[in-house]
Every structure is written in structure tokens, then in C-alpha cells.
């Protein structure tokens, strides 16, 4: 069974519509897919319809932006109820904050001699409520400021570089509560990407677990295969289940393609056993 529990559509910063994400997943042999748009669940309805058409099992998901001890974290919710009011309201508040952040990003780029980037980023954002750094990156590439989006993130939009602004996202405890309160399970996305030392990392996993978090992404497009074992050990040590996902954003855009998800290392307890029909 091929499982991919992390993907994006045009409802956040992906390049394909939810229906096209689902169709591509089917073509690539994915049996179980979670659509996990950033701070947004509005793409799930179209994904669900496409999944029913193709006979793919869709897990309703979301990827929530959190600020934890000055570090931005992403918490994936799987098996959520996307109509749960605290979740809906919490995500709406994050999207409102994104709008203000986008203006500050544009101001920072303007100060560095690049005017007009908010209008530019908006051209790439199909969902006007969700302007992400990925949209700024696509604009900066098309305006000739960088060769590709990877080059953008080396020179712009990241700490210490033009276009980076610190932002107050949601609180970890709120994000976990919105997810679990809706009946879903909370998973820390791509833990290897955060600038945390070992002590901070242990403190995060400890706190996440005590807040009711369930899983840790062990296999993700953001981890080198050599890192899987490290995160599998952390998951076991902190009593967390293991998740796996490509973090697909679009054909030819960073990360991996749908279904490019190697099997979990031995000893991991998969997070999906209770989410997927026929595996529990
Ligand atoms: P935001 O949620 O607005 O801060 O945007 C974060 C998104 O930017 C991520 O989900 C990725 O899609 C993209 N991103 C962040 N860092 C990089 C990077 N180094 N290379 C390519 N894309 C990145
Ligand atoms: Mn993204
Ligand atoms: Mn992420
Ligand atoms: Mn993601």
C-alpha cells in the first residue's frame, strides 16, 4: 500500500488544483493521500470528490503554522473534521495574519530595492487569503531576481536576508487542540528542518506529546534518507508514531513527487494505522 500523508494544492502554495493533485497521485500509484494545505481546508471538498471518482482513499489534512519559542514549526493534522469550528476560526485568524505578514515582507524587499513584490506574489497566489513565501519566491524568479526558487530562499525570505520577517503564527497548544478537538491526530512536520539544538528538540517533543500530539514525520521530502533513522529513534523515545509524506508542491518544484515516499525504518509505529481503512 502506497501512502503519502503530506501534499499541497493551489488552495495554499501548491501548483495543482486539488482534483489534479488527486489524479496525479492515482497515476503515480498512491493508495492513500492526505491533502495538507497550509492553514487552509477549503481544497478538501474538491479533493474528496476527485478521490471518490478515482477510488483513492483521501485523508482530510491541514498543515498549521505555529510559532514555538521563536521558531516557526509546521504541525500537520490528519483525519481532521474540517468543519470543526475552533479549527475553522483558528485557521481564518492565521490567514488574516498572513495578509499583514505579506505586506511586511513586501516592505522589506522594497527596502532592499525590490518594489512591487506583493502585487507580484499575488499573481501567483490562486487563493487570495493565502499568500506564502513560495508565491513571493515564484515572483522573484519570474522578475529575474533569482534563477529558481531554491536560489530565492538562499538569498531572500530567510533569516538575515531581505524579505524575511518574524511572524507570530498560532500557538503550539492551540494548533494541537484544534486538530485533536476535531477528531484528528497531530504530527510534527519535517522536524529536521527546524533550527533547534538537541535540548530544544527534546523539549519540543516532550511538550508536543504532553499536549496530545501523536506523530512525527520521519520520512519526508525535507529529510535526507540518512536522517530517517535519527527521527525514527526520536519517535520511539518520545512515544510518537511515525508519519511519511512527500510534501509535494508541484511538478518540478523542490521536494519530491507524489508517492515518492520510502518505507518507514523498522521499529516505527505508522501513524496511519487508525486512519486508513483495512490496516488497523
Ligand atoms: P510560508 O508558510 O509563507 O512561510 O512559506 C513556507 C513555504 O515556502 C514552504 O512550505 C515551502 O513551500 C516554501 N519554502 C520554504 N523554504 C524553502 C526552501 N528553502 N526552498 C524551497 N521552498 C521553500
Ligand atoms: Mn509550502
Ligand atoms: Mn512545511
Ligand atoms: Mn508542506
mmCIF file of C-alpha atoms and ligand atoms in Angstrom:
data_model
loop_
_atom_site.group_PDB
_atom_site.id
_atom_site.type_symbol
_atom_site.label_atom_id
_atom_site.label_comp_id
_atom_site.label_asym_id
_atom_site.label_seq_id
_atom_site.Cartn_x
_atom_site.Cartn_y
_atom_site.Cartn_z
ATOM 1 C CA UNK A 1 0.000 0.000 0.000
ATOM 2 C CA UNK A 2 1.465 3.353 -1.025
ATOM 3 C CA UNK A 3 0.793 6.130 1.477
ATOM 4 C CA UNK A 4 1.580 9.851 1.093
ATOM 5 C CA UNK A 5 0.425 11.962 4.012
ATOM 6 C CA UNK A 6 1.676 15.436 3.059
ATOM 7 C CA UNK A 7 0.767 17.391 -0.093
ATOM 8 C CA UNK A 8 -0.267 20.853 -1.267
ATOM 9 C CA UNK A 9 -2.711 22.289 -3.805
ATOM 10 C CA UNK A 10 -3.474 25.739 -5.226
ATOM 11 C CA UNK A 11 -5.517 26.396 -2.071
ATOM 12 C CA UNK A 12 -2.137 27.098 -0.449
ATOM 13 C CA UNK A 13 1.217 27.150 -2.261
ATOM 14 C CA UNK A 14 0.916 24.087 -4.490
ATOM 15 C CA UNK A 15 0.808 24.384 -8.272
ATOM 16 C CA UNK A 16 -2.030 21.915 -8.996
ATOM 17 C CA UNK A 17 -5.726 22.086 -8.156
ATOM 18 C CA UNK A 18 -6.931 19.579 -5.522
ATOM 19 C CA UNK A 19 -8.520 17.435 -8.259
ATOM 20 C CA UNK A 20 -5.262 17.434 -10.225
ATOM 21 C CA UNK A 21 -3.251 16.521 -7.114
ATOM 22 C CA UNK A 22 -5.549 13.549 -6.552
ATOM 23 C CA UNK A 23 -5.412 12.479 -10.213
ATOM 24 C CA UNK A 24 -1.607 12.679 -10.252
ATOM 25 C CA UNK A 25 -1.444 10.674 -7.016
ATOM 26 C CA UNK A 26 -3.603 7.962 -8.601
ATOM 27 C CA UNK A 27 -1.411 7.908 -11.715
ATOM 28 C CA UNK A 28 1.660 7.555 -9.518
ATOM 29 C CA UNK A 29 0.236 4.579 -7.647
ATOM 30 C CA UNK A 30 -0.717 6.281 -4.380
ATOM 31 C CA UNK A 31 -3.469 4.415 -2.487
ATOM 32 C CA UNK A 32 -3.833 6.760 0.475
ATOM 33 C CA UNK A 33 -3.263 10.514 0.180
ATOM 34 C CA UNK A 34 -3.578 13.359 2.656
ATOM 35 C CA UNK A 35 -4.058 16.858 1.243
ATOM 36 C CA UNK A 36 -2.416 19.142 3.825
ATOM 37 C CA UNK A 37 -2.629 22.729 2.609
ATOM 38 C CA UNK A 38 -1.008 25.426 4.733
ATOM 39 C CA UNK A 39 -3.539 26.985 7.147
ATOM 40 C CA UNK A 40 -6.452 26.151 4.844
ATOM 41 C CA UNK A 41 -9.007 23.344 4.465
ATOM 42 C CA UNK A 42 -11.098 24.741 1.582
ATOM 43 C CA UNK A 43 -9.455 22.495 -1.002
ATOM 44 C CA UNK A 44 -10.632 19.312 0.710
ATOM 45 C CA UNK A 45 -14.123 19.251 -0.802
ATOM 46 C CA UNK A 46 -12.824 19.130 -4.389
ATOM 47 C CA UNK A 47 -10.124 16.629 -3.380
ATOM 48 C CA UNK A 48 -12.747 14.392 -1.773
ATOM 49 C CA UNK A 49 -14.905 14.432 -4.924
ATOM 50 C CA UNK A 50 -11.915 13.527 -7.097
ATOM 51 C CA UNK A 51 -10.829 10.817 -4.646
ATOM 52 C CA UNK A 52 -14.308 9.260 -4.780
ATOM 53 C CA UNK A 53 -14.167 9.338 -8.580
ATOM 54 C CA UNK A 54 -10.769 7.606 -8.742
ATOM 55 C CA UNK A 55 -11.229 5.261 -5.796
ATOM 56 C CA UNK A 56 -8.341 6.763 -3.850
ATOM 57 C CA UNK A 57 -8.543 6.967 -0.075
ATOM 58 C CA UNK A 58 -8.234 10.634 0.912
ATOM 59 C CA UNK A 59 -7.348 11.679 4.438
ATOM 60 C CA UNK A 60 -8.533 15.173 5.278
ATOM 61 C CA UNK A 61 -5.478 17.136 6.373
ATOM 62 C CA UNK A 62 -4.002 20.549 7.067
ATOM 63 C CA UNK A 63 -0.539 21.963 7.830
ATOM 64 C CA UNK A 64 -0.756 24.596 10.544
ATOM 65 C CA UNK A 65 1.885 27.310 11.001
ATOM 66 C CA UNK A 66 2.979 27.715 14.627
ATOM 67 C CA UNK A 67 5.475 29.946 16.436
ATOM 68 C CA UNK A 68 7.115 27.989 19.249
ATOM 69 C CA UNK A 69 9.895 29.637 21.261
ATOM 70 C CA UNK A 70 10.786 31.998 18.374
ATOM 71 C CA UNK A 71 10.871 29.122 15.867
ATOM 72 C CA UNK A 72 8.280 28.584 13.146
ATOM 73 C CA UNK A 73 7.021 24.990 13.182
ATOM 74 C CA UNK A 74 4.557 23.203 10.938
ATOM 75 C CA UNK A 75 2.029 20.877 12.549
ATOM 76 C CA UNK A 76 0.189 18.526 10.237
ATOM 77 C CA UNK A 77 -3.346 17.475 11.197
ATOM 78 C CA UNK A 78 -4.599 14.184 9.733
ATOM 79 C CA UNK A 79 -8.124 12.819 9.793
ATOM 80 C CA UNK A 80 -9.453 16.205 10.836
ATOM 81 C CA UNK A 81 -13.051 17.322 10.726
ATOM 82 C CA UNK A 82 -12.678 20.390 8.511
ATOM 83 C CA UNK A 83 -15.924 21.914 9.785
ATOM 84 C CA UNK A 84 -14.882 21.881 13.476
ATOM 85 C CA UNK A 85 -15.470 25.490 14.488
ATOM 86 C CA UNK A 86 -12.365 26.160 16.600
ATOM 87 C CA UNK A 87 -10.240 24.764 13.751
ATOM 88 C CA UNK A 88 -12.050 26.821 11.098
ATOM 89 C CA UNK A 89 -11.815 30.000 13.185
ATOM 90 C CA UNK A 90 -8.188 29.391 14.144
ATOM 91 C CA UNK A 91 -7.137 28.884 10.519
ATOM 92 C CA UNK A 92 -9.067 32.008 9.447
ATOM 93 C CA UNK A 93 -7.139 34.026 12.044
ATOM 94 C CA UNK A 94 -3.825 32.665 10.757
ATOM 95 C CA UNK A 95 -4.765 33.627 7.200
ATOM 96 C CA UNK A 96 -5.604 37.161 8.333
ATOM 97 C CA UNK A 97 -2.155 37.341 9.927
ATOM 98 C CA UNK A 98 -0.609 36.109 6.649
ATOM 99 C CA UNK A 99 -2.025 39.123 4.836
ATOM 100 C CA UNK A 100 -0.296 41.505 7.273
ATOM 101 C CA UNK A 101 2.906 39.485 7.078
ATOM 102 C CA UNK A 102 2.857 39.607 3.264
ATOM 103 C CA UNK A 103 2.774 43.404 3.427
ATOM 104 C CA UNK A 104 5.765 43.411 5.781
ATOM 105 C CA UNK A 105 7.672 41.005 3.519
ATOM 106 C CA UNK A 106 6.991 43.292 0.552
ATOM 107 C CA UNK A 107 8.148 46.337 2.536
ATOM 108 C CA UNK A 108 11.365 44.563 3.493
ATOM 109 C CA UNK A 109 12.021 43.652 -0.163
ATOM 110 C CA UNK A 110 11.200 47.235 -1.212
ATOM 111 C CA UNK A 111 13.762 48.498 1.338
ATOM 112 C CA UNK A 112 16.280 46.229 -0.396
ATOM 113 C CA UNK A 113 15.475 47.751 -3.784
ATOM 114 C CA UNK A 114 12.766 45.353 -4.983
ATOM 115 C CA UNK A 115 9.440 47.212 -5.177
ATOM 116 C CA UNK A 116 6.053 45.790 -6.117
ATOM 117 C CA UNK A 117 6.582 42.264 -4.818
ATOM 118 C CA UNK A 118 3.220 41.986 -3.050
ATOM 119 C CA UNK A 119 1.385 42.577 -6.305
ATOM 120 C CA UNK A 120 3.819 40.164 -7.948
ATOM 121 C CA UNK A 121 3.288 37.453 -5.342
ATOM 122 C CA UNK A 122 -0.482 37.852 -5.604
ATOM 123 C CA UNK A 123 -0.277 36.985 -9.307
ATOM 124 C CA UNK A 124 0.944 33.541 -8.269
ATOM 125 C CA UNK A 125 -1.497 33.018 -5.396
ATOM 126 C CA UNK A 126 -4.733 31.395 -6.577
ATOM 127 C CA UNK A 127 -6.163 31.694 -3.060
ATOM 128 C CA UNK A 128 -6.104 35.417 -2.203
ATOM 129 C CA UNK A 129 -6.271 34.557 1.514
ATOM 130 C CA UNK A 130 -3.107 32.576 1.306
ATOM 131 C CA UNK A 131 -0.005 34.401 0.137
ATOM 132 C CA UNK A 132 3.019 32.347 1.121
ATOM 133 C CA UNK A 133 6.745 32.837 0.768
ATOM 134 C CA UNK A 134 6.532 30.321 -2.070
ATOM 135 C CA UNK A 135 4.448 32.854 -4.041
ATOM 136 C CA UNK A 136 6.993 35.600 -3.357
ATOM 137 C CA UNK A 137 9.681 33.169 -4.473
ATOM 138 C CA UNK A 138 7.923 32.410 -7.781
ATOM 139 C CA UNK A 139 7.512 36.124 -8.408
ATOM 140 C CA UNK A 140 11.188 36.841 -7.637
ATOM 141 C CA UNK A 141 12.216 34.137 -10.124
ATOM 142 C CA UNK A 142 9.908 35.438 -12.845
ATOM 143 C CA UNK A 143 11.144 39.011 -12.240
ATOM 144 C CA UNK A 144 14.720 37.847 -12.734
ATOM 145 C CA UNK A 145 15.996 38.231 -9.158
ATOM 146 C CA UNK A 146 16.964 34.552 -8.872
ATOM 147 C CA UNK A 147 17.447 31.520 -11.113
ATOM 148 C CA UNK A 148 14.983 29.245 -9.292
ATOM 149 C CA UNK A 149 13.044 29.110 -6.051
ATOM 150 C CA UNK A 150 15.885 27.356 -4.215
ATOM 151 C CA UNK A 151 18.133 30.262 -5.130
ATOM 152 C CA UNK A 152 15.472 32.674 -3.866
ATOM 153 C CA UNK A 153 15.473 31.038 -0.436
ATOM 154 C CA UNK A 154 19.282 31.211 -0.297
ATOM 155 C CA UNK A 155 19.264 34.967 -0.909
ATOM 156 C CA UNK A 156 15.861 36.228 0.202
ATOM 157 C CA UNK A 157 12.925 35.467 2.531
ATOM 158 C CA UNK A 158 15.010 33.587 5.134
ATOM 159 C CA UNK A 159 16.517 34.828 8.417
ATOM 160 C CA UNK A 160 19.087 37.570 7.879
ATOM 161 C CA UNK A 161 18.084 38.083 4.240
ATOM 162 C CA UNK A 162 15.863 40.741 2.582
ATOM 163 C CA UNK A 163 12.195 39.838 2.725
ATOM 164 C CA UNK A 164 12.422 37.891 5.980
ATOM 165 C CA UNK A 165 10.120 38.976 8.781
ATOM 166 C CA UNK A 166 9.466 37.213 12.071
ATOM 167 C CA UNK A 167 5.793 36.406 12.419
ATOM 168 C CA UNK A 168 3.503 35.445 15.282
ATOM 169 C CA UNK A 169 1.697 32.379 13.954
ATOM 170 C CA UNK A 170 -0.563 30.278 16.185
ATOM 171 C CA UNK A 171 0.488 28.700 19.480
ATOM 172 C CA UNK A 172 1.516 25.050 19.534
ATOM 173 C CA UNK A 173 -1.109 24.214 22.141
ATOM 174 C CA UNK A 174 -3.855 25.855 20.075
ATOM 175 C CA UNK A 175 -2.883 24.095 16.843
ATOM 176 C CA UNK A 176 -2.778 20.694 18.576
ATOM 177 C CA UNK A 177 -6.112 21.369 20.289
ATOM 178 C CA UNK A 178 -7.849 22.460 17.054
ATOM 179 C CA UNK A 179 -6.664 19.254 15.376
ATOM 180 C CA UNK A 180 -7.361 16.783 18.171
ATOM 181 C CA UNK A 181 -10.605 18.563 19.111
ATOM 182 C CA UNK A 182 -11.828 17.931 15.565
ATOM 183 C CA UNK A 183 -11.061 14.219 15.882
ATOM 184 C CA UNK A 184 -7.730 14.300 14.036
ATOM 185 C CA UNK A 185 -4.178 13.436 15.006
ATOM 186 C CA UNK A 186 -1.376 15.999 15.217
ATOM 187 C CA UNK A 187 2.004 15.341 13.615
ATOM 188 C CA UNK A 188 5.178 17.460 13.709
ATOM 189 C CA UNK A 189 6.115 18.069 10.055
ATOM 190 C CA UNK A 190 9.713 17.759 8.771
ATOM 191 C CA UNK A 191 11.414 18.018 12.211
ATOM 192 C CA UNK A 192 14.864 18.015 10.598
ATOM 193 C CA UNK A 193 14.219 21.428 9.071
ATOM 194 C CA UNK A 194 13.990 23.421 12.290
ATOM 195 C CA UNK A 195 17.000 25.268 13.693
ATOM 196 C CA UNK A 196 16.732 23.568 17.097
ATOM 197 C CA UNK A 197 19.589 22.114 19.119
ATOM 198 C CA UNK A 198 19.193 18.683 20.713
ATOM 199 C CA UNK A 199 17.937 20.061 24.014
ATOM 200 C CA UNK A 200 15.339 22.288 22.340
ATOM 201 C CA UNK A 201 14.283 19.417 20.136
ATOM 202 C CA UNK A 202 13.753 17.130 23.129
ATOM 203 C CA UNK A 203 11.823 19.831 24.900
ATOM 204 C CA UNK A 204 9.590 20.293 21.827
ATOM 205 C CA UNK A 205 8.857 16.569 21.526
ATOM 206 C CA UNK A 206 8.157 16.330 25.242
ATOM 207 C CA UNK A 207 5.790 19.297 25.196
ATOM 208 C CA UNK A 208 4.085 18.169 21.968
ATOM 209 C CA UNK A 209 3.451 14.735 23.457
ATOM 210 C CA UNK A 210 2.021 16.132 26.660
ATOM 211 C CA UNK A 211 -0.274 18.449 24.660
ATOM 212 C CA UNK A 212 -1.780 15.396 22.961
ATOM 213 C CA UNK A 213 0.371 15.229 19.825
ATOM 214 C CA UNK A 214 0.571 11.824 18.158
ATOM 215 C CA UNK A 215 3.186 11.709 15.443
ATOM 216 C CA UNK A 216 6.475 12.815 13.948
ATOM 217 C CA UNK A 217 7.263 12.924 10.228
ATOM 218 C CA UNK A 218 10.150 10.511 9.855
ATOM 219 C CA UNK A 219 10.108 10.177 6.068
ATOM 220 C CA UNK A 220 9.622 13.492 4.255
ATOM 221 C CA UNK A 221 10.971 15.233 1.187
ATOM 222 C CA UNK A 222 12.786 17.546 3.632
ATOM 223 C CA UNK A 223 14.889 14.754 5.185
ATOM 224 C CA UNK A 224 17.846 13.050 3.550
ATOM 225 C CA UNK A 225 17.447 9.249 3.721
ATOM 226 C CA UNK A 226 20.408 9.221 6.142
ATOM 227 C CA UNK A 227 18.266 11.200 8.632
ATOM 228 C CA UNK A 228 15.322 8.781 8.739
ATOM 229 C CA UNK A 229 16.875 6.586 11.447
ATOM 230 C CA UNK A 230 17.542 9.572 13.711
ATOM 231 C CA UNK A 231 13.933 10.700 13.594
ATOM 232 C CA UNK A 232 12.663 7.131 13.935
ATOM 233 C CA UNK A 233 14.659 6.899 17.196
ATOM 234 C CA UNK A 234 13.226 10.193 18.442
ATOM 235 C CA UNK A 235 9.709 8.986 17.641
ATOM 236 C CA UNK A 236 10.198 5.788 19.612
ATOM 237 C CA UNK A 237 11.856 7.505 22.526
ATOM 238 C CA UNK A 238 9.035 10.035 22.891
ATOM 239 C CA UNK A 239 6.203 7.584 22.261
ATOM 240 C CA UNK A 240 5.268 9.163 18.935
ATOM 241 C CA UNK A 241 4.031 7.405 15.828
ATOM 242 C CA UNK A 242 5.808 7.872 12.527
ATOM 243 C CA UNK A 243 4.392 9.654 9.500
ATOM 244 C CA UNK A 244 5.555 9.799 5.904
ATOM 245 C CA UNK A 245 4.826 12.233 3.105
ATOM 246 C CA UNK A 246 6.358 13.797 0.019
ATOM 247 C CA UNK A 247 5.424 17.426 0.818
ATOM 248 C CA UNK A 248 4.605 17.678 -2.884
ATOM 249 C CA UNK A 249 4.043 21.236 -4.142
ATOM 250 C CA UNK A 250 4.042 20.727 -7.902
ATOM 251 C CA UNK A 251 5.827 19.089 -10.818
ATOM 252 C CA UNK A 252 9.415 20.332 -10.898
ATOM 253 C CA UNK A 253 9.162 22.299 -7.652
ATOM 254 C CA UNK A 254 11.603 21.287 -4.931
ATOM 255 C CA UNK A 255 10.728 18.430 -2.669
ATOM 256 C CA UNK A 256 9.532 15.125 -4.120
ATOM 257 C CA UNK A 257 6.780 13.966 -6.354
ATOM 258 C CA UNK A 258 3.599 12.396 -5.029
ATOM 259 C CA UNK A 259 4.166 8.893 -3.732
ATOM 260 C CA UNK A 260 7.975 9.259 -3.581
ATOM 261 C CA UNK A 261 7.853 8.069 -0.006
ATOM 262 C CA UNK A 262 10.269 5.296 1.036
ATOM 263 C CA UNK A 263 9.080 2.788 3.640
ATOM 264 C CA UNK A 264 9.465 3.705 7.306
ATOM 265 C CA UNK A 265 12.529 2.348 9.131
ATOM 266 C CA UNK A 266 11.953 -0.859 11.100
ATOM 267 C CA UNK A 267 10.547 -0.298 14.580
ATOM 268 C CA UNK A 268 8.352 2.684 13.644
ATOM 269 C CA UNK A 269 4.668 2.565 14.511
ATOM 270 C CA UNK A 270 2.907 4.123 11.498
ATOM 271 C CA UNK A 271 0.570 6.996 12.284
ATOM 272 C CA UNK A 272 -1.888 5.846 9.623
ATOM 273 C CA UNK A 273 -2.997 2.508 11.066
ATOM 274 C CA UNK A 274 -6.003 4.115 12.724
ATOM 275 C CA UNK A 275 -6.727 6.475 9.821
ATOM 276 C CA UNK A 276 -6.701 4.037 6.934
ATOM 277 C CA UNK A 277 -9.486 1.531 6.347
ATOM 278 C CA UNK A 278 -8.352 -2.046 6.461
ATOM 279 C CA UNK A 279 -4.988 -1.609 8.212
ATOM 280 C CA UNK A 280 -5.934 -1.347 11.892
HETATM 281 P P1 LIG B 1 5.341 30.396 4.491
HETATM 282 O O1 LIG B 1 4.390 29.392 5.101
HETATM 283 O O2 LIG B 1 4.642 31.537 3.836
HETATM 284 O O3 LIG B 1 6.427 30.823 5.428
HETATM 285 O O4 LIG B 1 6.059 29.663 3.278
HETATM 286 C C1 LIG B 1 6.729 28.455 3.508
HETATM 287 C C2 LIG B 1 6.800 27.710 2.192
HETATM 288 O O5 LIG B 1 7.862 28.231 1.396
HETATM 289 C C3 LIG B 1 7.145 26.243 2.405
HETATM 290 O O6 LIG B 1 6.005 25.489 2.685
HETATM 291 C C4 LIG B 1 7.720 25.903 1.071
HETATM 292 O O7 LIG B 1 6.679 25.706 0.142
HETATM 293 C C5 LIG B 1 8.467 27.163 0.696
HETATM 294 N N1 LIG B 1 9.887 27.104 1.134
HETATM 295 C C6 LIG B 1 10.384 27.440 2.330
HETATM 296 N N2 LIG B 1 11.737 27.275 2.354
HETATM 297 C C7 LIG B 1 12.056 26.824 1.141
HETATM 298 C C8 LIG B 1 13.301 26.476 0.515
HETATM 299 N N3 LIG B 1 14.461 26.555 1.161
HETATM 300 N N4 LIG B 1 13.258 26.051 -0.757
HETATM 301 C C9 LIG B 1 12.092 25.962 -1.433
HETATM 302 N N5 LIG B 1 10.883 26.273 -0.899
HETATM 303 C C10 LIG B 1 10.876 26.709 0.365
HETATM 304 MN MN1 LIG B 2 4.638 25.167 1.127
HETATM 305 MN MN1 LIG B 3 6.027 22.601 5.976
HETATM 306 MN MN1 LIG B 4 4.100 21.146 3.489
#
